[in-house]
Amino acid sequence: MDTDAFVLAHGATWDRLEHLVKRRRSLTGAEVDELVDLYQRVSTHLSMVRSSAADPVLVGRLSGLVARSRAAVTGAHAPLSSEFIRFWTVSFPLVAYQAWRWWLASAAAFLVVAVVVGAWVAGSPEVQSTIGTPSDVARLVNEDFAAYYSENPAASFAFRVWVNNSWVAAQCIGFAVLLGLPIPYLLFQNAANVGVSGGLMFDAGRGDVFLGLLTPHGLLELTAVFLAAAVGMRLGWSVIAPGDRPRGQVLAERGRAVVSVAVGLVVVLLVSGLIEALVTPSPLPTFVRIAIGVAAEAAFLAYVVHFGRRAARAGETGDVRDAPDVVPTS
């Protein structure tokens, strides 16, 4: 398709439709009929432009015009509650579900690095000596590691944890603008830190304490970080391999998907922070605390799989641009 010729041929039609949409509250009967006719014609133009992989800027312009026209023709804007429900039952879980390969790969790589670093630290006194003096290491494994979870009031600690975890996830998402290249390094740093702590604790015979304190909140917390890393790297990869669609269109869609995940993870990390502040340092038996963490993780994964798979089977995209923007009228 010759985009310039197409714009020249139909630009006046688009301008007229935009004019009518702006005056939709004061249209005459004839103008209402004209609005409906132009809406149908411009919808056809949009389909033609999309199928021919034309300029993404033109696609965006026509998409917005068609959406506003549809609202004027078929009804009022959907209530905020509908958008809220759609976000949690379609947009967020679908994006998370579609990124499962990147998500799983991030988790596997993190686990491998943490285990390798932990085994290295546990089996090498020379490495431990570079981390700290024997007294420093003893204080860490016998006092500081456990005290970290209980030395501050629960409310302030939960807020600090939430902010810190949100910052890590935000970095993963923000690095998408750099093609996701810094994200593996960020994951490596966090995995190495977990491995160092675990290696020291296991070498001191306190591996049960390490797992008992880390598992309740760590499962959900790390899952959120892996998801943030997954969508960030997936967005970066779309620059390299956009498939058979225009690179700009793919970037726009996955960019909006990243925003959806960022919003959803705010709540997920809040739950993780509350578990870390209220459950991890609690006097509950270790198996109960771990069970709570496992239950939270299982609930989140079940939520993503159930709603994400259902949305995928229904042909949803999860893209906010494709969300219904009107309440149907009879």
XYZ file of C-alpha atoms in Angstrom:
330
model
C 0.000 0.000 0.000
C 1.160 3.512 -0.822
C 0.550 5.184 2.528
C 0.834 8.749 1.241
C -1.672 8.082 -1.540
C -4.032 6.376 0.897
C -3.899 9.354 3.290
C -4.439 11.777 0.415
C -7.445 9.802 -0.831
C -9.193 9.399 2.539
C -7.829 12.172 4.765
C -10.851 14.388 4.193
C -13.149 11.563 5.319
C -11.188 11.092 8.533
C -11.197 14.823 9.246
C -14.961 14.995 8.697
C -15.554 12.062 11.040
C -13.368 13.634 13.706
C -15.344 16.876 13.366
C -18.641 15.046 13.818
C -17.367 13.123 16.835
C -16.368 16.370 18.532
C -19.903 17.744 17.934
C -21.704 14.484 18.785
C -23.925 16.112 21.435
C -25.391 18.640 18.989
C -25.722 16.718 15.721
C -28.784 16.888 13.482
C -30.516 13.731 12.296
C -28.715 13.854 8.963
C -25.366 14.333 10.670
C -25.994 11.336 12.935
C -26.593 9.200 9.846
C -23.431 10.609 8.313
C -21.496 9.809 11.494
C -22.598 6.170 11.399
C -21.720 5.878 7.710
C -18.292 7.442 8.159
C -17.606 5.276 11.211
C -18.188 2.145 9.143
C -16.030 3.432 6.300
C -13.132 4.438 8.540
C -13.325 1.083 10.345
C -12.766 -0.520 6.947
C -9.860 1.829 6.313
C -8.325 0.778 9.631
C -8.605 -2.904 8.730
C -6.947 -2.229 5.374
C -4.097 -0.299 6.991
C -3.486 -2.978 9.626
C -3.490 -5.823 7.115
C -0.978 -4.056 4.892
C 1.513 -3.409 7.760
C 1.409 0.327 7.166
C 2.875 3.137 9.223
C 2.185 2.473 12.952
C 1.527 6.201 13.440
C -1.311 6.016 10.929
C -2.609 2.832 12.594
C -2.624 4.632 15.937
C -4.450 7.641 14.556
C -7.168 5.577 12.915
C -7.491 3.273 15.944
C -8.148 6.247 18.203
C -10.611 7.779 15.745
C -12.535 4.518 15.347
C -12.659 4.002 19.113
C -14.054 7.503 19.721
C -16.527 7.069 16.880
C -17.701 3.719 18.255
C -18.319 5.349 21.625
C -20.386 8.069 19.976
C -22.373 5.577 17.877
C -23.031 2.685 20.256
C -23.195 4.025 23.788
C -21.544 5.596 26.795
C -18.105 4.910 28.169
C -17.757 1.814 30.288
C -17.709 2.474 34.034
C -14.429 2.477 35.882
C -15.428 -0.687 37.741
C -15.616 -2.589 34.432
C -12.147 -1.434 33.466
C -10.859 -2.431 36.900
C -12.372 -5.918 36.618
C -11.076 -6.338 33.073
C -7.565 -5.415 34.162
C -7.450 -8.098 36.867
C -9.259 -10.785 34.869
C -7.820 -10.154 31.397
C -4.997 -7.672 30.916
C -2.606 -8.496 33.763
C -3.012 -12.300 33.910
C -2.940 -12.628 30.111
C 0.314 -10.693 29.751
C 1.851 -12.743 32.555
C 0.600 -15.976 30.988
C 1.944 -15.105 27.545
C 5.403 -14.389 28.962
C 5.699 -17.771 30.722
C 8.745 -18.930 28.739
C 10.721 -15.826 29.651
C 9.373 -16.046 33.181
C 10.428 -19.683 33.617
C 13.833 -19.077 32.047
C 14.495 -16.173 34.438
C 13.551 -18.321 37.438
C 15.716 -21.250 36.302
C 18.751 -19.054 35.656
C 18.318 -17.315 39.020
C 18.102 -20.633 40.857
C 21.189 -22.036 39.118
C 23.283 -18.972 39.940
C 22.099 -18.899 43.568
C 22.883 -22.601 44.090
C 26.276 -22.420 42.388
C 27.321 -19.322 44.330
C 25.980 -20.810 47.563
C 27.908 -24.047 47.084
C 31.048 -22.082 46.221
C 30.799 -19.924 49.336
C 29.940 -22.863 51.619
C 32.864 -24.932 50.385
C 35.555 -22.279 50.337
C 36.968 -20.703 53.511
C 39.005 -18.413 51.263
C 35.865 -16.976 49.718
C 34.271 -16.547 53.136
C 37.325 -14.625 54.323
C 36.772 -12.096 51.524
C 33.192 -11.568 52.690
C 34.113 -10.713 56.261
C 36.105 -11.684 59.296
C 35.122 -14.876 61.162
C 33.429 -12.753 63.815
C 31.498 -10.820 61.166
C 30.328 -14.040 59.510
C 29.380 -15.564 62.876
C 27.340 -12.489 63.775
C 25.606 -12.584 60.406
C 24.557 -16.232 60.578
C 23.747 -16.291 64.301
C 22.131 -12.889 64.808
C 21.848 -10.433 61.949
C 20.086 -12.613 59.376
C 17.173 -13.426 61.672
C 17.150 -10.008 63.346
C 16.658 -8.296 59.976
C 13.057 -9.510 59.902
C 12.083 -8.445 63.403
C 14.179 -5.431 64.420
C 11.675 -2.884 63.068
C 7.919 -2.406 63.620
C 5.903 -4.537 61.213
C 4.163 -1.621 59.482
C 7.326 0.320 58.691
C 9.190 -2.839 57.748
C 6.412 -3.906 55.365
C 6.522 -0.502 53.696
C 10.309 -0.619 53.324
C 10.187 -4.119 51.861
C 7.430 -3.140 49.454
C 9.357 -0.089 48.238
C 12.586 -2.059 47.858
C 10.990 -4.929 45.965
C 8.984 -2.559 43.798
C 12.205 -0.744 42.953
C 13.874 -3.981 41.813
C 10.847 -4.854 39.674
C 10.690 -1.297 38.325
C 14.339 -1.520 37.309
C 13.648 -4.722 35.397
C 10.753 -3.050 33.601
C 12.594 0.237 33.065
C 15.583 -1.512 31.510
C 13.274 -2.655 28.718
C 14.070 0.644 26.986
C 17.679 -0.589 26.746
C 16.486 -3.746 24.946
C 16.423 -5.521 28.307
C 20.198 -5.993 28.212
C 20.892 -4.924 31.839
C 18.164 -7.222 33.216
C 20.224 -10.456 33.293
C 22.946 -8.639 35.211
C 20.410 -7.297 37.703
C 19.046 -10.811 38.233
C 22.582 -12.156 38.584
C 23.358 -9.628 41.337
C 20.276 -10.591 43.316
C 20.875 -14.313 42.782
C 24.497 -13.951 43.917
C 23.392 -12.132 47.076
C 20.938 -14.918 47.896
C 23.634 -17.489 47.175
C 26.190 -15.798 49.449
C 23.751 -15.618 52.359
C 22.598 -19.180 51.798
C 26.149 -20.486 51.529
C 27.168 -18.895 54.809
C 24.041 -20.101 56.601
C 24.287 -23.687 55.338
C 28.004 -23.866 56.106
C 27.209 -22.808 59.678
C 24.553 -25.501 59.996
C 21.700 -22.991 59.922
C 20.245 -23.835 56.545
C 16.895 -24.573 58.160
C 16.811 -21.028 59.550
C 17.716 -19.616 56.134
C 14.967 -21.504 54.315
C 12.461 -20.977 57.111
C 12.885 -17.215 56.948
C 13.297 -16.814 53.191
C 10.644 -19.168 51.841
C 7.421 -17.629 53.275
C 7.802 -14.335 51.424
C 10.576 -15.193 48.972
C 8.487 -17.401 46.705
C 5.983 -14.687 45.802
C 8.565 -11.904 45.929
C 10.975 -13.586 43.539
C 8.129 -14.673 41.256
C 7.151 -11.023 40.898
C 10.742 -10.067 40.076
C 10.983 -12.888 37.523
C 7.766 -11.705 35.875
C 9.035 -8.122 35.697
C 12.282 -9.355 34.174
C 10.373 -11.550 31.709
C 8.219 -8.791 30.242
C 11.172 -6.399 30.172
C 13.389 -8.809 28.232
C 10.485 -9.851 26.002
C 9.942 -6.218 25.051
C 13.635 -5.824 24.291
C 13.628 -8.973 22.168
C 10.733 -7.636 20.092
C 13.121 -4.984 18.749
C 15.412 -7.726 17.474
C 12.747 -10.183 16.293
C 9.331 -8.512 15.841
C 7.990 -11.358 13.710
C 5.859 -10.705 10.643
C 4.349 -7.476 11.963
C 5.784 -3.940 11.918
C 8.375 -3.462 14.644
C 6.684 -0.276 15.850
C 3.315 -2.006 16.267
C 4.824 -4.894 18.246
C 6.784 -2.498 20.439
C 3.674 -0.450 21.163
C 1.635 -3.518 22.125
C 4.308 -5.037 24.350
C 5.122 -1.643 25.823
C 1.536 -1.324 26.984
C 1.769 -4.882 28.296
C 4.784 -3.886 30.387
C 2.752 -1.074 31.918
C -0.014 -3.552 32.800
C 2.471 -5.812 34.556
C 4.012 -2.884 36.410
C 0.619 -1.904 37.819
C -0.291 -5.483 38.725
C 3.008 -6.158 40.467
C 2.449 -3.225 42.813
C -0.302 -5.289 44.458
C 1.585 -8.594 44.251
C 4.647 -7.089 45.924
C 2.463 -5.470 48.556
C 1.165 -8.914 49.501
C 4.730 -10.239 49.557
C 5.829 -7.359 51.776
C 3.006 -8.007 54.227
C 3.980 -11.670 54.448
C 7.610 -10.724 55.037
C 6.677 -8.273 57.780
C 3.913 -10.220 59.512
C 4.488 -13.922 58.812
C 8.245 -14.387 58.392
C 9.238 -13.045 61.859
C 6.155 -14.403 63.610
C 6.389 -17.081 66.346
C 4.412 -19.518 64.190
C 6.027 -22.912 63.610
C 8.343 -22.949 60.603
C 6.175 -25.375 58.644
C 3.156 -23.092 59.108
C 5.052 -20.034 57.888
C 6.349 -21.943 54.882
C 2.866 -23.272 54.173
C 1.511 -19.718 54.091
C 4.204 -18.724 51.595
C 3.557 -21.770 49.428
C -0.189 -21.103 49.517
C 0.315 -17.474 48.414
C 2.582 -18.583 45.579
C 0.193 -21.325 44.468
C -2.749 -18.918 44.555
C -0.931 -16.403 42.371
C 0.180 -19.008 39.830
C -3.319 -20.514 39.704
C -4.775 -17.035 39.181
C -2.423 -16.309 36.264
C -2.966 -19.697 34.610
C -6.752 -19.686 35.035
C -7.517 -16.156 33.884
C -4.592 -15.902 31.467
C -5.432 -19.121 29.641
C -9.126 -18.254 29.554
C -8.377 -14.838 28.037
C -5.992 -16.375 25.497
C -8.612 -18.920 24.398
C -11.143 -16.111 24.025
C -8.806 -14.359 21.603
C -8.044 -11.476 23.931
C -4.825 -9.525 23.449
C -4.556 -7.932 26.879
C -3.780 -4.671 25.133
C -5.547 -1.749 26.798
C -6.171 -0.317 23.343
C -8.424 -3.264 22.549
C -10.497 -3.008 25.720
C -14.178 -2.273 25.182
C -14.636 1.421 25.713
C -18.435 1.516 25.584
C -21.437 0.066 27.300
C -23.560 -1.636 24.610
C -26.975 -0.156 24.044
C -30.051 -1.760 22.586
